[in-house]
Amino acid sequence: MRMPVLALWVGSVFVLGSSVGAPVWGSGALFGVAELQQSALAYVVRALPRSFTLGEASVITQGVVLVTVDLAGKIVSRATAVDAAAHGRLWEPHVETLFLEAGVVGLVLLARLLVVAVETSAGTNGSSTHTLGKRRGEGVAAVRAVAAACFCGAMSLATVAYVSCANPASWIAATVFGSATSVAVCGYWIALLGCCGLVLYRATDIEGKISSQVAGVPQSKFVLHLKRKSYHVLAVLMFVPGHLVAHRLQHFAFTVALAAFVVAEAVRALDIPLWGGGRAIDRFVRKFTDYRDAGPVVTSHFYLLLGCAVPVWLGGSSAVACLAGVLVLGLADTAASLVGMWVGRVRWPGTAKTIEGTAGFVVCLAVAAVLVDALASSDYSPSDGERGAVGAAAGSIAFLCAVLGVVEALTEQNDNLVLPLCMYAAVHVCAQMRLVAFGPAFLAVAAALAVMPRLLCVVAATTAAAGASASHAEVRHRRAKQLPLV
């Protein structure tokens, strides 16, 4: 138990020392970040068993640690700045990034405080068998949860105000209501969510009519796929228009959505009695879960949100790179699932996914990438050289989509998290370097690393089967000739 604490302390010293610019400390910044990430990874794997694979936990903890370290560096830089107003003007164009970083740190703190609030409330009144005692314990937990949420929200807003020297409320009002385009986008989102709620209300009748027309597929499996992929399509309808016409609002909206998801999952997982919210959220979420959500935390909806949001948060000069998650998950992955379920016959070795589904993935992603690159605004394409590698050559598009299709079929990690990162890395590097061939080559190397465990398992299984078959043949030969078995 002491080793992770020691690693956390040493990593914090190195990182904070590098933030003030000391050369000795700066040389150990990378070591400090690595130590922090390893400590966070060990804690997550131990505290939330069966919720993450090791790869997924590594990606999540690395992202949280990097965001925390970057925010700490900004706070130290603000504290040591000679001219606070000049420092605030430096971060004025990037206030949405400050909201994201302060929000992530605040949400991590909130999750920990909620666990403490529930545990202490259960320890004081939860052990009582009397109904009044149980209700009092639930009420104390709810009050403490609301207080923790208010405290963490206030701390996050105060951090944004301190670093940027701006009023967070004024910035939010200007971003949401400052232009007719932003107001129109918000109205479009509200209307779309209202339509989605109406469809969910009538989902039972629709599912019965459609699933009865799909032969050879269990009705429960098809209904689950239909429910899950409907949210992928909703992501496309919401995020593509919003990002193309109001990408700063989209950046901030993803941060708000992440906060809502974390709070809702904390209420569900900890069964916090906020107007019966914990049980109601659990009943709703369980309609969309599968075998990958066996742990105490349901991660599928988080991966869909993060897969769409992370490329937008990272930014870049290519609209296709920023919308990589939306295109891959909202369109291509949905097409792969539906095509594979309807007409899929030939399966990839060692998986339940079909080659026909992969073909649908590749074709859909290629068409979507070309369309988005053509519709991208001038903010992303100031010149022909910076239009992005995806629009530069049809061969580059085909190769990129084909490699991503193989990764989707063979990776053992959650594809909602892996595929957007792979596509963003390839397209963004290609756009920044103004190259056509380097991005797909980079993606090919990343794909090889991603699918290598699956390929090794397939080779090992094939070799073992061949060896077993040869052994049985040898046994039958010796028995036929009445030779002693060795």
Coordinates of C-alpha atoms in Angstrom, one line a residue:
M1 CA 0.0 0.0 0.0
R2 CA 2.9 2.4 0.7
M3 CA 4.5 1.9 -2.7
P4 CA 1.7 3.6 -4.7
V5 CA 1.7 6.5 -2.2
L6 CA 5.4 6.9 -2.5
A7 CA 5.2 6.8 -6.3
L8 CA 2.4 9.4 -6.1
W9 CA 4.5 11.7 -3.9
V10 CA 7.6 11.4 -6.0
G11 CA 5.7 11.9 -9.2
S12 CA 4.0 15.0 -7.8
V13 CA 7.3 16.5 -6.7
F14 CA 8.9 16.0 -10.2
V15 CA 5.9 17.4 -12.1
L16 CA 5.4 20.4 -9.9
G17 CA 9.1 21.1 -9.9
S18 CA 9.1 21.1 -13.7
S19 CA 6.2 23.5 -13.8
V20 CA 8.3 26.3 -12.3
G21 CA 10.9 25.8 -14.9
A22 CA 13.8 24.3 -12.9
P23 CA 16.1 22.3 -15.3
V24 CA 16.8 19.6 -12.7
W25 CA 13.1 19.1 -12.1
G26 CA 12.2 19.4 -15.8
S27 CA 14.4 16.5 -16.7
G28 CA 12.3 14.3 -14.4
A29 CA 8.9 15.5 -15.5
L30 CA 8.4 12.5 -17.7
F31 CA 9.3 10.1 -14.9
G32 CA 6.9 12.0 -12.6
V33 CA 4.0 11.6 -15.1
A34 CA 4.7 7.9 -15.5
E35 CA 4.8 7.4 -11.8
L36 CA 1.5 9.2 -11.3
Q37 CA -0.1 7.2 -14.1
Q38 CA 1.1 3.9 -12.7
S39 CA -0.3 4.8 -9.3
A40 CA -3.6 5.8 -10.7
L41 CA -3.8 2.6 -12.8
A42 CA -3.1 0.4 -9.8
Y43 CA -5.8 2.2 -7.8
V44 CA -8.4 1.9 -10.6
V45 CA -7.8 -1.8 -11.3
R46 CA -8.0 -2.6 -7.5
A47 CA -11.0 -0.4 -6.7
L48 CA -13.1 -1.2 -9.8
P49 CA -12.6 -4.9 -10.7
R50 CA -14.0 -6.2 -14.0
S51 CA -15.0 -2.7 -15.1
F52 CA -12.0 -2.1 -17.4
T53 CA -9.5 -4.1 -19.4
L54 CA -5.9 -3.2 -18.7
G55 CA -5.7 -1.3 -21.9
E56 CA -8.8 0.7 -21.3
A57 CA -7.8 1.5 -17.7
S58 CA -4.4 2.6 -19.0
V59 CA -5.9 5.0 -21.5
I60 CA -8.4 6.5 -19.0
T61 CA -5.8 7.0 -16.2
Q62 CA -3.2 8.4 -18.6
G63 CA -5.7 10.9 -19.9
V64 CA -6.8 12.0 -16.3
V65 CA -3.1 12.3 -15.2
L66 CA -2.1 14.3 -18.2
V67 CA -5.1 16.7 -17.7
T68 CA -4.3 17.0 -14.0
V69 CA -0.7 17.7 -14.6
D70 CA -1.4 20.3 -17.3
L71 CA -3.9 22.1 -15.1
A72 CA -1.4 22.1 -12.2
G73 CA 1.2 23.6 -14.5
K74 CA -1.2 26.4 -15.5
I75 CA -2.1 27.1 -11.9
V76 CA 1.6 27.4 -10.9
S77 CA 2.3 29.5 -14.0
R78 CA -0.6 31.9 -13.0
A79 CA 0.7 32.0 -9.4
T80 CA 4.2 33.0 -10.5
A81 CA 3.1 35.4 -13.3
V82 CA 4.2 39.0 -12.9
D83 CA 1.3 40.4 -14.9
A84 CA -1.9 38.5 -14.1
A85 CA -4.0 40.3 -16.7
A86 CA -1.5 39.4 -19.5
H87 CA -1.5 35.8 -18.3
G88 CA -5.3 35.8 -18.5
R89 CA -5.3 37.2 -22.0
L90 CA -2.9 34.4 -23.0
W91 CA -5.6 31.8 -22.1
E92 CA -8.6 33.7 -23.3
P93 CA -8.9 31.8 -26.6
H94 CA -8.7 28.5 -24.7
V95 CA -11.2 28.9 -21.9
E96 CA -13.1 25.9 -23.1
T97 CA -9.9 23.8 -22.5
L98 CA -9.7 25.2 -19.0
F99 CA -13.3 24.2 -18.4
L100 CA -12.5 20.7 -19.5
E101 CA -9.4 20.3 -17.4
A102 CA -10.9 21.8 -14.3
G103 CA -14.0 19.8 -14.8
V104 CA -12.1 16.5 -15.1
V105 CA -10.2 17.2 -11.9
G106 CA -13.4 18.2 -10.1
L107 CA -15.2 15.1 -11.3
V108 CA -12.5 12.8 -10.0
L109 CA -12.6 14.6 -6.6
L110 CA -16.4 14.4 -6.6
A111 CA -16.4 10.7 -7.2
R112 CA -14.1 10.2 -4.3
L113 CA -16.2 12.4 -2.0
L114 CA -19.4 10.6 -3.0
V115 CA -17.9 7.3 -2.0
V116 CA -16.9 8.7 1.4
A117 CA -20.3 10.3 1.9
V118 CA -22.1 7.0 1.2
E119 CA -19.8 4.9 3.3
T120 CA -20.0 7.2 6.3
S121 CA -23.7 7.5 6.0
A122 CA -24.1 3.7 5.9
G123 CA -21.8 3.4 8.9
T124 CA -23.8 5.7 11.1
N125 CA -27.4 4.9 10.2
G126 CA -27.4 2.3 7.5
S127 CA -26.9 -0.7 9.9
S128 CA -30.1 0.0 11.7
T129 CA -33.0 -2.3 10.9
H130 CA -35.5 0.3 11.7
T131 CA -37.2 2.0 8.7
L132 CA -36.8 5.5 10.2
G133 CA -33.1 4.9 10.7
K134 CA -32.6 3.7 7.1
R135 CA -34.4 6.7 5.8
R136 CA -32.4 9.0 7.9
G137 CA -29.2 7.4 6.6
E138 CA -30.4 7.8 3.0
G139 CA -31.3 11.4 3.7
V140 CA -27.8 12.1 5.1
A141 CA -26.2 10.5 2.1
A142 CA -28.3 12.6 -0.3
V143 CA -27.5 15.8 1.5
R144 CA -23.8 15.1 1.6
A145 CA -23.8 14.1 -2.1
V146 CA -25.4 17.4 -3.1
A147 CA -23.0 19.3 -0.9
A148 CA -20.0 17.5 -2.5
A149 CA -21.3 18.3 -6.0
C150 CA -21.7 22.0 -5.2
F151 CA -18.3 22.1 -3.6
C152 CA -16.5 20.5 -6.6
G153 CA -18.5 22.6 -9.1
A154 CA -17.5 25.8 -7.3
M155 CA -13.9 24.7 -7.1
S156 CA -13.8 24.0 -10.8
L157 CA -15.4 27.4 -11.7
A158 CA -13.0 29.1 -9.3
T159 CA -10.0 27.5 -11.0
V160 CA -11.2 28.6 -14.4
A161 CA -11.7 32.1 -13.2
Y162 CA -8.3 32.2 -11.5
V163 CA -6.2 30.9 -14.5
S164 CA -8.1 32.9 -17.2
C165 CA -8.9 36.0 -15.2
A166 CA -12.4 35.9 -16.7
N167 CA -15.9 35.4 -15.4
P168 CA -17.0 31.8 -16.2
A169 CA -20.7 32.7 -16.1
S170 CA -20.2 35.5 -18.6
W171 CA -18.1 33.2 -20.9
I172 CA -20.8 30.5 -20.8
A173 CA -23.5 33.0 -21.6
A174 CA -21.5 34.4 -24.5
T175 CA -20.7 30.9 -25.8
V176 CA -24.3 29.6 -25.6
F177 CA -26.3 32.8 -26.4
G178 CA -23.7 35.0 -28.0
S179 CA -24.7 34.4 -31.6
A180 CA -27.7 33.2 -33.6
T181 CA -25.8 30.2 -34.8
S182 CA -25.2 29.0 -31.2
V183 CA -28.8 29.5 -30.2
A184 CA -29.9 27.6 -33.3
V185 CA -27.6 24.7 -32.6
C186 CA -28.9 24.5 -29.0
G187 CA -32.5 24.5 -30.2
Y188 CA -31.6 21.8 -32.8
W189 CA -30.1 19.7 -30.0
I190 CA -33.1 20.1 -27.7
A191 CA -35.5 19.2 -30.5
L192 CA -33.5 16.2 -31.5
L193 CA -33.4 14.9 -27.9
G194 CA -37.1 15.4 -27.6
C195 CA -37.6 13.3 -30.7
C196 CA -35.3 10.7 -29.3
G197 CA -37.3 10.5 -26.1
L198 CA -40.5 10.0 -28.1
V199 CA -38.9 7.2 -30.1
L200 CA -37.7 5.5 -26.8
Y201 CA -41.3 5.8 -25.5
R202 CA -42.6 3.9 -28.6
A203 CA -39.5 1.6 -28.8
T204 CA -41.4 -1.6 -27.7
D205 CA -43.7 -1.6 -30.7
I206 CA -41.0 -0.6 -33.2
E207 CA -38.6 -3.4 -31.9
G208 CA -41.2 -6.0 -32.2
K209 CA -42.0 -5.1 -35.8
I210 CA -38.4 -4.9 -37.0
S211 CA -36.9 -7.8 -35.1
S212 CA -39.5 -10.2 -36.5
Q213 CA -38.2 -9.4 -40.0
V214 CA -34.6 -10.4 -39.3
A215 CA -34.1 -14.2 -39.8
G216 CA -31.4 -16.2 -38.0
V217 CA -30.8 -13.6 -35.3
P218 CA -32.1 -14.0 -31.7
Q219 CA -34.6 -11.4 -31.0
S220 CA -33.0 -10.3 -27.7
K221 CA -29.6 -9.9 -29.4
F222 CA -31.0 -7.9 -32.3
V223 CA -33.0 -5.6 -29.9
L224 CA -29.9 -4.9 -27.9
H225 CA -27.9 -4.1 -31.0
L226 CA -30.7 -1.8 -32.2
K227 CA -30.9 0.1 -29.0
R228 CA -27.1 0.5 -28.7
K229 CA -26.6 1.6 -32.3
S230 CA -29.5 4.1 -32.2
Y231 CA -27.4 6.2 -29.8
H232 CA -24.5 6.0 -32.3
V233 CA -26.8 7.4 -35.0
L234 CA -28.0 10.1 -32.6
A235 CA -24.4 11.1 -32.0
V236 CA -23.9 11.7 -35.7
L237 CA -27.1 13.8 -36.0
M238 CA -26.1 15.9 -33.0
F239 CA -22.4 16.3 -33.3
V240 CA -21.5 16.7 -37.0
P241 CA -23.7 19.8 -37.7
G242 CA -22.8 21.3 -34.3
H243 CA -19.1 20.9 -34.8
L244 CA -19.0 22.2 -38.3
V245 CA -20.9 25.5 -37.5
A246 CA -20.1 26.0 -33.8
H247 CA -17.1 23.9 -32.8
R248 CA -16.3 26.0 -29.6
L249 CA -19.9 25.4 -28.3
Q250 CA -19.5 21.7 -29.2
H251 CA -16.2 21.5 -27.2
F252 CA -18.0 22.9 -24.1
A253 CA -21.1 20.8 -24.6
F254 CA -19.0 17.6 -24.5
T255 CA -17.5 18.8 -21.2
V256 CA -21.0 19.3 -19.8
A257 CA -22.1 15.9 -21.1
L258 CA -19.1 14.2 -19.4
A259 CA -20.0 15.9 -16.1
A260 CA -23.6 14.7 -16.5
F261 CA -22.5 11.2 -17.3
V262 CA -20.2 10.9 -14.3
V263 CA -22.7 12.3 -11.9
A264 CA -25.4 10.0 -13.2
E265 CA -23.1 6.9 -13.0
A266 CA -22.0 7.8 -9.5
V267 CA -25.7 8.1 -8.4
R268 CA -26.4 4.7 -10.0
A269 CA -23.4 2.8 -8.9
L270 CA -23.5 4.1 -5.3
D271 CA -27.3 3.9 -5.2
I272 CA -27.6 7.5 -3.9
P273 CA -31.2 8.1 -3.0
L274 CA -31.7 11.4 -4.8
W275 CA -35.5 11.2 -5.5
G276 CA -35.1 7.5 -6.4
G277 CA -32.6 8.4 -9.1
G278 CA -30.1 5.6 -8.4
R279 CA -32.5 2.7 -9.0
A280 CA -34.3 4.5 -11.9
I281 CA -30.9 5.2 -13.7
D282 CA -29.9 1.6 -13.1
R283 CA -33.0 0.2 -14.7
F284 CA -32.6 2.4 -17.7
V285 CA -28.8 1.7 -18.2
R286 CA -29.2 -2.1 -17.8
K287 CA -31.3 -2.1 -21.0
F288 CA -28.2 -1.4 -23.0
T289 CA -25.5 -3.4 -21.3
D290 CA -23.8 -6.6 -22.4
Y291 CA -21.0 -8.9 -21.1
R292 CA -18.5 -6.0 -21.1
D293 CA -20.4 -4.2 -18.3
A294 CA -19.9 -6.9 -15.6
G295 CA -18.2 -4.6 -13.1
P296 CA -19.6 -2.1 -10.7
V297 CA -19.2 0.7 -13.2
V298 CA -21.0 0.6 -16.6
T299 CA -18.6 1.9 -19.1
S300 CA -20.2 1.5 -22.6
H301 CA -21.9 4.9 -22.7
F302 CA -18.7 6.5 -21.4
Y303 CA -16.7 5.1 -24.2
L304 CA -19.2 6.3 -26.8
L305 CA -19.1 9.8 -25.4
L306 CA -15.3 9.8 -25.0
G307 CA -14.8 8.3 -28.5
C308 CA -16.7 11.2 -30.0
A309 CA -15.4 13.9 -27.6
V310 CA -11.7 13.2 -27.3
P311 CA -10.8 14.1 -31.0
V312 CA -12.8 17.3 -30.6
W313 CA -11.0 18.2 -27.3
L314 CA -7.6 17.5 -28.9
G315 CA -8.5 19.7 -31.9
G316 CA -6.5 20.1 -35.1
S317 CA -6.5 21.6 -38.5
S318 CA -8.7 18.8 -40.1
A319 CA -12.4 18.5 -39.6
V320 CA -12.2 14.8 -40.3
A321 CA -9.6 14.4 -37.5
C322 CA -11.8 16.2 -35.0
L323 CA -14.9 14.3 -36.1
A324 CA -13.1 10.9 -36.3
G325 CA -15.0 9.5 -33.3
V326 CA -18.4 10.6 -34.7
L327 CA -17.7 9.1 -38.1
V328 CA -16.2 5.9 -36.9
L329 CA -18.7 5.1 -34.1
G330 CA -21.8 6.8 -35.4
L331 CA -21.7 5.7 -39.0
A332 CA -19.1 3.0 -39.7
D333 CA -19.5 0.9 -36.6
T334 CA -23.2 1.0 -36.9
A335 CA -23.0 0.0 -40.5
A336 CA -20.7 -2.9 -39.6
S337 CA -23.0 -4.2 -36.9
L338 CA -26.2 -4.0 -39.0
V339 CA -24.6 -5.4 -42.3
G340 CA -22.9 -8.2 -40.4
M341 CA -26.1 -9.1 -38.6
W342 CA -28.2 -9.1 -41.8
V343 CA -26.0 -10.6 -44.5
G344 CA -22.8 -11.6 -42.6
R345 CA -21.8 -15.2 -43.3
V346 CA -17.9 -15.4 -43.3
R347 CA -16.4 -14.8 -39.9
W348 CA -13.0 -13.5 -39.0
P349 CA -10.8 -16.1 -37.4
G350 CA -11.3 -16.3 -33.6
T351 CA -14.1 -13.7 -33.5
A352 CA -17.8 -13.4 -34.0
K353 CA -17.5 -10.5 -36.4
T354 CA -17.9 -11.0 -40.2
I355 CA -16.0 -9.9 -43.2
E356 CA -19.2 -8.6 -44.7
G357 CA -19.6 -6.3 -41.7
T358 CA -16.1 -5.1 -42.1
A359 CA -16.7 -4.3 -45.8
G360 CA -19.8 -2.2 -44.7
F361 CA -17.6 -0.4 -42.2
V362 CA -14.9 0.5 -44.8
V363 CA -17.4 1.7 -47.4
C364 CA -19.4 3.8 -45.0
L365 CA -16.4 5.4 -43.3
A366 CA -14.8 6.3 -46.7
V367 CA -18.0 7.9 -48.0
A368 CA -18.5 9.8 -44.7
A369 CA -14.9 11.0 -44.6
V370 CA -15.1 12.4 -48.1
L371 CA -18.4 14.2 -47.4
V372 CA -17.2 15.8 -44.2
D373 CA -14.0 16.9 -45.8
A374 CA -16.0 18.5 -48.6
L375 CA -18.4 20.2 -46.2
A376 CA -15.7 21.4 -43.8
S377 CA -15.7 25.2 -43.2
S378 CA -12.9 27.5 -44.1
D379 CA -11.8 27.5 -40.4
Y380 CA -10.3 24.0 -41.0
S381 CA -9.1 24.5 -44.6
P382 CA -7.4 27.8 -45.1
S383 CA -5.3 26.5 -48.0
D384 CA -5.1 23.4 -50.2
G385 CA -2.0 22.3 -48.3
E386 CA -3.9 22.2 -45.0
R387 CA -7.1 20.6 -46.2
G388 CA -6.2 17.4 -44.5
A389 CA -4.7 14.2 -45.9
V390 CA -8.1 12.5 -46.1
G391 CA -9.2 14.8 -48.9
A392 CA -5.8 14.6 -50.7
A393 CA -6.0 11.2 -52.3
A394 CA -8.7 8.5 -52.7
G395 CA -6.1 5.8 -52.2
S396 CA -5.2 7.3 -48.8
I397 CA -8.9 7.2 -47.8
A398 CA -9.3 3.6 -48.9
F399 CA -6.2 2.4 -47.2
L400 CA -7.0 4.2 -43.9
C401 CA -10.5 2.9 -43.8
A402 CA -9.4 -0.7 -44.6
V403 CA -6.9 -0.7 -41.8
L404 CA -9.4 0.7 -39.4
G405 CA -11.9 -2.0 -40.5
V406 CA -9.3 -4.7 -39.6
V407 CA -8.7 -3.1 -36.2
E408 CA -12.4 -3.0 -35.5
A409 CA -12.7 -6.7 -36.4
L410 CA -9.7 -8.0 -34.5
T411 CA -9.0 -5.8 -31.5
E412 CA -9.8 -7.1 -28.1
Q413 CA -10.2 -3.6 -26.6
N414 CA -13.4 -1.7 -26.6
D415 CA -13.6 -0.3 -30.2
N416 CA -15.5 2.8 -29.0
L417 CA -12.3 3.9 -27.3
V418 CA -9.6 2.5 -29.7
L419 CA -10.9 3.3 -33.2
P420 CA -11.4 7.1 -32.7
L421 CA -7.9 7.5 -31.3
C422 CA -6.3 5.5 -34.1
M423 CA -8.1 7.5 -36.8
Y424 CA -7.5 10.8 -35.1
A425 CA -3.8 10.1 -34.8
A426 CA -3.4 9.1 -38.4
V427 CA -5.4 11.9 -39.9
H428 CA -4.1 14.6 -37.6
V429 CA -0.4 13.7 -38.2
C430 CA -1.0 13.5 -41.9
A431 CA -2.7 16.9 -41.9
Q432 CA 0.0 18.6 -39.8
M433 CA 2.8 17.1 -41.9
R434 CA 1.0 17.7 -45.2
L435 CA 1.7 14.1 -46.2
V436 CA -0.5 11.6 -47.8
A437 CA 1.4 8.4 -47.2
F438 CA 2.7 8.9 -43.7
G439 CA -0.6 9.0 -42.0
P440 CA -1.8 5.6 -43.3
A441 CA 1.6 4.1 -42.6
F442 CA 1.4 5.3 -39.1
L443 CA -2.1 3.9 -38.8
A444 CA -0.9 0.5 -40.2
V445 CA 1.8 0.3 -37.4
A446 CA -0.8 1.2 -34.8
A447 CA -3.2 -1.4 -36.2
A448 CA -0.6 -4.0 -36.1
L449 CA 0.1 -3.3 -32.4
A450 CA -3.6 -3.3 -31.7
V451 CA -4.5 -6.6 -33.3
M452 CA -1.3 -8.4 -32.5
P453 CA -2.7 -10.1 -29.3
R454 CA -5.7 -11.4 -31.3
L455 CA -3.5 -12.6 -34.1
L456 CA -1.2 -14.4 -31.7
C457 CA -4.2 -16.1 -30.0
V458 CA -5.5 -17.2 -33.4
V459 CA -2.1 -18.6 -34.4
A460 CA -1.7 -20.3 -31.0
A461 CA -5.2 -21.9 -31.2
T462 CA -4.5 -23.0 -34.8
T463 CA -1.2 -24.5 -33.9
A464 CA -2.7 -26.3 -30.8
A465 CA -5.5 -27.7 -32.9
A466 CA -3.1 -28.9 -35.5
G467 CA -0.9 -30.5 -32.9
A468 CA -3.9 -32.2 -31.2
S469 CA -5.1 -33.5 -34.6
A470 CA -1.7 -34.9 -35.4
S471 CA -1.5 -36.5 -31.9
H472 CA -4.9 -38.2 -32.4
A473 CA -3.8 -39.4 -35.8
E474 CA -0.7 -40.9 -34.3
V475 CA -2.7 -42.6 -31.6
R476 CA -5.1 -44.1 -34.2
H477 CA -2.2 -45.3 -36.3
R478 CA -0.5 -47.1 -33.4
R479 CA -3.7 -48.7 -32.3
A480 CA -4.4 -49.9 -35.8
K481 CA -1.0 -51.6 -35.9
Q482 CA -1.2 -52.7 -32.3
L483 CA 2.0 -50.7 -31.3
P484 CA 2.5 -49.6 -27.7
L485 CA 1.5 -46.1 -27.0
V486 CA 4.4 -43.8 -25.9

